[in-house]
Amino acid sequence: MQNIVDEGFAAGHDQLANAHAQVTDFPEADDAKSTQSQHAQPQRAQAHDSRPCAVINQRQVEASARHQVPELTFLISTLDAGLYSVPRYDELPGARFLIVHQLSDPTMRKLYREHALASFDSRFEYLAVEGRGLSKSRNIALAACATRYAYVLDDDVQLHPQAVALVMEAFTCTEAAAISFPHVKTFPLHERDPDRAAPPVAFKHHSLMTLARVRSVDMALDLCQFHARFDEQFGLGTDQPSGEEFIVMSDARQQGARLMRANLGIVAHAGVTSGSDFYSTPAKARTKGRMFARVTGSRFSPLSLAFFLRKAPVAFKHGYLKTFAGNFFR
């Protein structure tokens, strides 16, 4: 693992001089290490090349720094024991990853940190923060991302073995601020072969309607062009547990960003995404209505009414029509 990042960023902290993390000693290290002789310092530097290093503070990377690093980082958000579900991604040897790990119990910080040190390699950075809220986690990851391009992930997904090349080529072809790649349940066996030729990819422009289909694990972003941030009143960990993807993409569209959609899924997500269950509780139904109100300015906008009419049969099929209909417009 390249960097272990612990919470401690304060307002007014100096911006990075460049897009790479600054390496410091382990936060738990005793003061004696700082007084080692100059003769011992080269040995410490050599050890840093082969084992994890620690960066004490969160990062706030400026766009000008990202321009200098036209690479892709996969941003992984996880909470508490979800860290144990994060894959090692051995099929992507040249990839970069940033894990934002939210802790609801600060006393577990050391145990989780030891797991991160033992489980991940130099492709990964690990950032531990206290608190909860998926949108908050995403925003921390976006601020800390040291590369121009980012792909938003959960802690339980798999990646196409050529994901990095496909995303980078997509940005070269489209010059978009954001590109959505629809996720799939699983990759066919032949697509798990890293030596297989990459499949062809086609792109279309997003409309406000198509943005409603985007899930967070579908989102590739050019952070030098994409300046919207997740609304922290929406998303898992809040009382409005979905809708954050639609809102952030709609905000970007409002800002004039170029938003494209691809025909190829490069993320396999076997589980149900948080936005797929929009009907089973009053909170979930209300959230969808408030999501459209947040984007369109009205709970009774044509887009909101179209969504309600289209999804009511789905809620009925699962036995939740009364819950959905009774709470959507509240």
GROMACS .gro file of C-alpha atoms in nm:
model
  330
    1MET     CA    1   0.000   0.000   0.000
    2GLN     CA    2   0.142   0.334  -0.096
    3ASN     CA    3  -0.016   0.556   0.167
    4ILE     CA    4  -0.217   0.516   0.484
    5VAL     CA    5  -0.408   0.838   0.541
    6ASP     CA    6  -0.554   0.923   0.881
    7GLU     CA    7  -0.814   1.187   0.954
    8GLY     CA    8  -0.685   1.523   1.065
    9PHE     CA    9  -0.740   1.772   0.784
   10ALA     CA   10  -0.818   2.118   0.919
   11ALA     CA   11  -0.950   2.426   0.742
   12GLY     CA   12  -0.667   2.631   0.605
   13HIS     CA   13  -0.430   2.336   0.568
   14ASP     CA   14  -0.170   2.402   0.297
   15GLN     CA   15  -0.268   2.274  -0.049
   16LEU     CA   16  -0.052   2.006  -0.204
   17ALA     CA   17   0.248   2.135  -0.389
   18ASN     CA   18   0.178   1.861  -0.641
   19ALA     CA   19  -0.069   1.579  -0.692
   20HIS     CA   20   0.138   1.313  -0.515
   21ALA     CA   21   0.093   1.234  -0.145
   22GLN     CA   22   0.356   1.354   0.097
   23VAL     CA   23   0.509   1.066   0.292
   24THR     CA   24   0.560   1.093   0.666
   25ASP     CA   25   0.625   0.852   0.949
   26PHE     CA   26   0.352   0.635   1.101
   27PRO     CA   27   0.113   0.833   1.327
   28GLU     CA   28   0.159   0.578   1.606
   29ALA     CA   29   0.537   0.592   1.587
   30ASP     CA   30   0.704   0.712   1.909
   31ASP     CA   31   0.913   1.026   1.921
   32ALA     CA   32   1.235   0.827   1.939
   33LYS     CA   33   1.210   0.752   1.568
   34SER     CA   34   1.231   1.119   1.487
   35THR     CA   35   1.566   1.141   1.666
   36GLN     CA   36   1.737   0.859   1.480
   37SER     CA   37   2.083   0.942   1.358
   38GLN     CA   38   2.146   1.064   1.005
   39HIS     CA   39   2.332   0.740   0.947
   40ALA     CA   40   2.007   0.547   1.000
   41GLN     CA   41   1.789   0.763   0.776
   42PRO     CA   42   1.886   0.598   0.443
   43GLN     CA   43   1.779   0.263   0.585
   44ARG     CA   44   1.439   0.406   0.677
   45ALA     CA   45   1.396   0.553   0.330
   46GLN     CA   46   1.478   0.217   0.177
   47ALA     CA   47   1.219   0.047   0.398
   48HIS     CA   48   0.956   0.296   0.282
   49ASP     CA   49   1.002   0.166  -0.073
   50SER     CA   50   0.881  -0.181   0.024
   51ARG     CA   51   0.622  -0.125   0.294
   52PRO     CA   52   0.324   0.098   0.357
   53CYS     CA   53   0.378   0.462   0.447
   54ALA     CA   54   0.153   0.699   0.638
   55VAL     CA   55   0.019   1.042   0.546
   56ILE     CA   56  -0.123   1.207   0.854
   57ASN     CA   57  -0.373   1.449   0.698
   58GLN     CA   58  -0.656   1.432   0.451
   59ARG     CA   59  -0.583   1.587   0.116
   60GLN     CA   60  -0.747   1.872  -0.069
   61VAL     CA   61  -0.610   1.853  -0.423
   62GLU     CA   62  -0.645   2.149  -0.658
   63ALA     CA   63  -0.746   2.107  -1.022
   64SER     CA   64  -0.416   2.257  -1.136
   65ALA     CA   65  -0.231   1.974  -0.964
   66ARG     CA   66  -0.457   1.711  -1.120
   67HIS     CA   67  -0.381   1.844  -1.467
   68GLN     CA   68  -0.029   1.718  -1.414
   69VAL     CA   69  -0.143   1.362  -1.338
   70PRO     CA   70  -0.369   1.243  -1.626
   71GLU     CA   71  -0.428   0.902  -1.469
   72LEU     CA   72  -0.728   0.720  -1.321
   73THR     CA   73  -0.802   0.647  -0.955
   74PHE     CA   74  -1.083   0.418  -0.839
   75LEU     CA   75  -1.250   0.574  -0.533
   76ILE     CA   76  -1.384   0.314  -0.289
   77SER     CA   77  -1.618   0.414  -0.006
   78THR     CA   78  -1.675   0.175   0.283
   79LEU     CA   79  -1.803   0.179   0.642
   80ASP     CA   80  -1.669  -0.017   0.940
   81ALA     CA   81  -1.643  -0.392   0.862
   82GLY     CA   82  -1.717  -0.323   0.496
   83LEU     CA   83  -1.340  -0.278   0.467
   84TYR     CA   84  -1.308  -0.658   0.478
   85SER     CA   85  -1.516  -0.683   0.158
   86VAL     CA   86  -1.289  -0.461  -0.053
   87PRO     CA   87  -1.128  -0.678  -0.324
   88ARG     CA   88  -0.753  -0.674  -0.388
   89TYR     CA   89  -0.809  -0.628  -0.763
   90ASP     CA   90  -0.515  -0.846  -0.860
   91GLU     CA   91  -0.642  -0.844  -1.220
   92LEU     CA   92  -0.552  -0.473  -1.245
   93PRO     CA   93  -0.181  -0.461  -1.160
   94GLY     CA   94  -0.130  -0.104  -1.284
   95ALA     CA   95  -0.442   0.054  -1.133
   96ARG     CA   96  -0.467   0.311  -0.854
   97PHE     CA   97  -0.715   0.298  -0.566
   98LEU     CA   98  -0.819   0.528  -0.283
   99ILE     CA   99  -1.021   0.376   0.002
  100VAL     CA  100  -1.221   0.617   0.218
  101HIS     CA  101  -1.310   0.419   0.529
  102GLN     CA  102  -1.569   0.571   0.762
  103LEU     CA  103  -1.554   0.461   1.125
  104SER     CA  104  -1.859   0.470   1.350
  105ASP     CA  105  -1.647   0.334   1.638
  106PRO     CA  106  -1.313   0.519   1.667
  107THR     CA  107  -1.176   0.251   1.902
  108MET     CA  108  -1.160   0.014   1.604
  109ARG     CA  109  -0.928   0.245   1.407
  110LYS     CA  110  -0.607   0.057   1.490
  111LEU     CA  111  -0.755  -0.286   1.411
  112TYR     CA  112  -0.889  -0.170   1.075
  113ARG     CA  113  -0.564   0.005   0.995
  114GLU     CA  114  -0.368  -0.314   1.061
  115HIS     CA  115  -0.599  -0.500   0.823
  116ALA     CA  116  -0.540  -0.238   0.554
  117LEU     CA  117  -0.165  -0.262   0.602
  118ALA     CA  118  -0.173  -0.639   0.571
  119SER     CA  119  -0.423  -0.671   0.288
  120PHE     CA  120  -0.348  -0.403   0.027
  121ASP     CA  121  -0.042  -0.320  -0.177
  122SER     CA  122   0.126  -0.010  -0.320
  123ARG     CA  123  -0.161   0.055  -0.564
  124PHE     CA  124  -0.384   0.155  -0.271
  125GLU     CA  125  -0.420   0.456  -0.048
  126TYR     CA  126  -0.626   0.423   0.269
  127LEU     CA  127  -0.799   0.715   0.436
  128ALA     CA  128  -0.974   0.660   0.769
  129VAL     CA  129  -1.233   0.915   0.882
  130GLU     CA  130  -1.484   0.920   1.163
  131GLY     CA  131  -1.856   0.949   1.091
  132ARG     CA  132  -2.095   0.809   0.837
  133GLY     CA  133  -2.284   0.908   0.523
  134LEU     CA  134  -2.207   0.776   0.178
  135SER     CA  135  -2.227   1.115   0.005
  136LYS     CA  136  -1.992   1.262   0.262
  137SER     CA  137  -1.751   0.975   0.195
  138ARG     CA  138  -1.771   1.033  -0.181
  139ASN     CA  139  -1.695   1.403  -0.137
  140ILE     CA  140  -1.393   1.328   0.081
  141ALA     CA  141  -1.267   1.089  -0.187
  142LEU     CA  142  -1.320   1.342  -0.467
  143ALA     CA  143  -1.131   1.608  -0.271
  144ALA     CA  144  -0.842   1.373  -0.195
  145CYS     CA  145  -0.810   1.220  -0.542
  146ALA     CA  146  -0.466   1.313  -0.675
  147THR     CA  147  -0.532   1.219  -1.038
  148ARG     CA  148  -0.732   1.393  -1.309
  149TYR     CA  149  -0.971   1.103  -1.361
  150ALA     CA  150  -1.175   0.918  -1.099
  151TYR     CA  151  -1.418   0.626  -1.098
  152VAL     CA  152  -1.662   0.594  -0.808
  153LEU     CA  153  -1.696   0.247  -0.654
  154ASP     CA  154  -1.857   0.065  -0.365
  155ASP     CA  155  -1.671  -0.187  -0.150
  156ASP     CA  156  -1.831  -0.498  -0.302
  157VAL     CA  157  -1.784  -0.472  -0.680
  158GLN     CA  158  -1.560  -0.631  -0.941
  159LEU     CA  159  -1.387  -0.451  -1.229
  160HIS     CA  160  -1.339  -0.549  -1.591
  161PRO     CA  161  -0.972  -0.652  -1.635
  162GLN     CA  162  -0.930  -0.375  -1.895
  163ALA     CA  163  -1.125  -0.115  -1.699
  164VAL     CA  164  -0.842   0.140  -1.683
  165ALA     CA  165  -0.774   0.133  -2.058
  166LEU     CA  166  -1.145   0.146  -2.144
  167VAL     CA  167  -1.213   0.446  -1.920
  168MET     CA  168  -0.908   0.638  -2.035
  169GLU     CA  169  -0.988   0.574  -2.401
  170ALA     CA  170  -1.345   0.686  -2.340
  171PHE     CA  171  -1.231   1.022  -2.205
  172THR     CA  172  -0.993   1.065  -2.498
  173CYS     CA  173  -1.274   0.996  -2.745
  174THR     CA  174  -1.545   1.207  -2.583
  175GLU     CA  175  -1.363   1.483  -2.392
  176ALA     CA  176  -1.653   1.454  -2.148
  177ALA     CA  177  -1.665   1.575  -1.789
  178ALA     CA  178  -1.839   1.252  -1.688
  179ILE     CA  179  -1.914   0.919  -1.853
  180SER     CA  180  -2.150   0.657  -1.715
  181PHE     CA  181  -2.079   0.289  -1.776
  182PRO     CA  182  -2.387   0.077  -1.691
  183HIS     CA  183  -2.299  -0.187  -1.433
  184VAL     CA  184  -2.374  -0.555  -1.487
  185LYS     CA  185  -2.457  -0.840  -1.248
  186THR     CA  186  -2.153  -1.041  -1.349
  187PHE     CA  187  -1.896  -1.053  -1.625
  188PRO     CA  188  -1.915  -1.340  -1.876
  189LEU     CA  189  -1.629  -1.581  -1.828
  190HIS     CA  190  -1.457  -1.476  -2.150
  191GLU     CA  191  -1.455  -1.110  -2.042
  192ARG     CA  192  -1.251  -1.194  -1.732
  193ASP     CA  193  -0.950  -1.267  -1.951
  194PRO     CA  194  -0.707  -0.969  -1.936
  195ASP     CA  195  -0.548  -1.080  -2.267
  196ARG     CA  196  -0.875  -1.068  -2.458
  197ALA     CA  197  -0.916  -0.769  -2.691
  198ALA     CA  198  -1.121  -0.487  -2.545
  199PRO     CA  199  -1.482  -0.479  -2.671
  200PRO     CA  200  -1.601  -0.184  -2.882
  201VAL     CA  201  -1.757   0.104  -2.693
  202ALA     CA  202  -2.017   0.351  -2.820
  203PHE     CA  203  -2.130   0.676  -2.657
  204LYS     CA  204  -2.441   0.894  -2.645
  205HIS     CA  205  -2.518   1.224  -2.478
  206HIS     CA  206  -2.708   1.213  -2.149
  207SER     CA  207  -3.047   1.375  -2.110
  208LEU     CA  208  -3.204   1.458  -1.774
  209MET     CA  209  -3.417   1.144  -1.811
  210THR     CA  210  -3.123   0.913  -1.876
  211LEU     CA  211  -2.933   1.059  -1.580
  212ALA     CA  212  -3.200   0.908  -1.355
  213ARG     CA  213  -3.069   0.561  -1.452
  214VAL     CA  214  -2.712   0.627  -1.340
  215ARG     CA  215  -2.586   0.457  -1.025
  216SER     CA  216  -2.278   0.576  -0.839
  217VAL     CA  217  -2.079   0.265  -0.942
  218ASP     CA  218  -2.136   0.372  -1.306
  219MET     CA  219  -1.963   0.710  -1.278
  220ALA     CA  220  -1.627   0.802  -1.435
  221LEU     CA  221  -1.532   1.166  -1.380
  222ASP     CA  222  -1.279   1.412  -1.519
  223LEU     CA  223  -1.217   1.612  -1.203
  224CYS     CA  224  -1.066   1.901  -1.398
  225GLN     CA  225  -1.406   1.951  -1.563
  226PHE     CA  226  -1.653   1.793  -1.319
  227HIS     CA  227  -1.701   2.036  -1.031
  228ALA     CA  228  -2.034   1.923  -0.880
  229ARG     CA  229  -2.027   1.748  -0.544
  230PHE     CA  230  -2.266   1.503  -0.381
  231ASP     CA  231  -2.555   1.649  -0.182
  232GLU     CA  232  -2.485   1.518   0.168
  233GLN     CA  233  -2.855   1.531   0.259
  234PHE     CA  234  -2.908   1.231   0.027
  235GLY     CA  235  -2.754   0.884   0.015
  236LEU     CA  236  -2.701   0.593   0.253
  237GLY     CA  237  -2.643   0.702   0.610
  238THR     CA  238  -2.904   0.980   0.591
  239ASP     CA  239  -3.281   0.982   0.625
  240GLN     CA  240  -3.299   1.013   0.243
  241PRO     CA  241  -3.108   0.697   0.152
  242SER     CA  242  -3.074   0.727  -0.228
  243GLY     CA  243  -3.081   0.972  -0.517
  244GLU     CA  244  -2.737   1.125  -0.468
  245GLU     CA  245  -2.610   1.006  -0.808
  246PHE     CA  246  -2.894   1.165  -1.002
  247ILE     CA  247  -2.856   1.488  -0.810
  248VAL     CA  248  -2.480   1.524  -0.857
  249MET     CA  249  -2.500   1.446  -1.229
  250SER     CA  250  -2.795   1.683  -1.271
  251ASP     CA  251  -2.603   1.957  -1.089
  252ALA     CA  252  -2.311   1.902  -1.328
  253ARG     CA  253  -2.547   1.923  -1.624
  254GLN     CA  254  -2.686   2.249  -1.484
  255GLN     CA  255  -2.329   2.380  -1.474
  256GLY     CA  256  -2.288   2.302  -1.844
  257ALA     CA  257  -2.075   1.988  -1.810
  258ARG     CA  258  -2.054   1.747  -2.104
  259LEU     CA  259  -2.210   1.419  -1.985
  260MET     CA  260  -2.192   1.099  -2.190
  261ARG     CA  261  -2.314   0.741  -2.148
  262ALA     CA  262  -2.137   0.430  -2.272
  263ASN     CA  263  -2.289   0.101  -2.382
  264LEU     CA  264  -2.037  -0.115  -2.194
  265GLY     CA  265  -2.044  -0.214  -1.828
  266ILE     CA  266  -1.700  -0.226  -1.669
  267VAL     CA  267  -1.826  -0.283  -1.312
  268ALA     CA  268  -1.996  -0.601  -1.192
  269HIS     CA  269  -2.226  -0.543  -0.894
  270ALA     CA  270  -2.408  -0.858  -0.786
  271GLY     CA  271  -2.616  -0.693  -0.515
  272VAL     CA  272  -2.907  -0.451  -0.533
  273THR     CA  273  -2.798  -0.088  -0.555
  274SER     CA  274  -2.951   0.146  -0.298
  275GLY     CA  275  -3.153   0.330  -0.564
  276SER     CA  276  -3.317   0.015  -0.699
  277ASP     CA  277  -3.542  -0.033  -0.397
  278PHE     CA  278  -3.747   0.285  -0.409
  279TYR     CA  279  -4.072   0.151  -0.264
  280SER     CA  280  -4.034  -0.080   0.038
  281THR     CA  281  -4.034   0.187   0.313
  282PRO     CA  282  -4.190   0.533   0.350
  283ALA     CA  283  -3.842   0.689   0.368
  284LYS     CA  284  -3.733   0.531   0.039
  285ALA     CA  285  -4.050   0.641  -0.141
  286ARG     CA  286  -4.027   0.995  -0.002
  287THR     CA  287  -3.663   1.015  -0.101
  288LYS     CA  288  -3.740   0.954  -0.468
  289GLY     CA  289  -4.001   1.229  -0.471
  290ARG     CA  290  -3.768   1.471  -0.294
  291MET     CA  291  -3.487   1.379  -0.531
  292PHE     CA  292  -3.692   1.497  -0.829
  293ALA     CA  293  -3.802   1.805  -0.637
  294ARG     CA  294  -3.437   1.886  -0.563
  295VAL     CA  295  -3.344   1.859  -0.933
  296THR     CA  296  -3.653   2.002  -1.105
  297GLY     CA  297  -3.782   2.241  -0.838
  298SER     CA  298  -4.120   2.066  -0.808
  299ARG     CA  299  -4.248   1.736  -0.675
  300PHE     CA  300  -4.508   1.744  -0.952
  301SER     CA  301  -4.275   1.813  -1.244
  302PRO     CA  302  -4.329   1.616  -1.568
  303LEU     CA  303  -4.017   1.411  -1.491
  304SER     CA  304  -4.139   1.328  -1.141
  305LEU     CA  305  -4.485   1.229  -1.267
  306ALA     CA  306  -4.331   1.017  -1.544
  307PHE     CA  307  -4.116   0.832  -1.291
  308PHE     CA  308  -4.415   0.772  -1.063
  309LEU     CA  309  -4.633   0.633  -1.343
  310ARG     CA  310  -4.353   0.412  -1.472
  311LYS     CA  311  -4.254   0.272  -1.133
  312ALA     CA  312  -4.596   0.228  -0.972
  313PRO     CA  313  -4.645  -0.112  -1.144
  314VAL     CA  314  -4.308  -0.225  -1.006
  315ALA     CA  315  -4.412  -0.129  -0.653
  316PHE     CA  316  -4.746  -0.304  -0.706
  317LYS     CA  317  -4.572  -0.621  -0.823
  318HIS     CA  318  -4.371  -0.636  -0.501
  319GLY     CA  319  -4.669  -0.554  -0.281
  320TYR     CA  320  -4.567  -0.198  -0.189
  321LEU     CA  321  -4.792   0.018  -0.406
  322LYS     CA  322  -4.967   0.174  -0.105
  323THR     CA  323  -4.634   0.260   0.058
  324PHE     CA  324  -4.492   0.402  -0.263
  325ALA     CA  325  -4.799   0.600  -0.369
  326GLY     CA  326  -4.867   0.727  -0.016
  327ASN     CA  327  -4.520   0.873   0.036
  328PHE     CA  328  -4.374   0.967  -0.303
  329PHE     CA  329  -4.524   1.317  -0.311
  330ARG     CA  330  -4.475   1.395   0.058
   0.00000   0.00000   0.00000
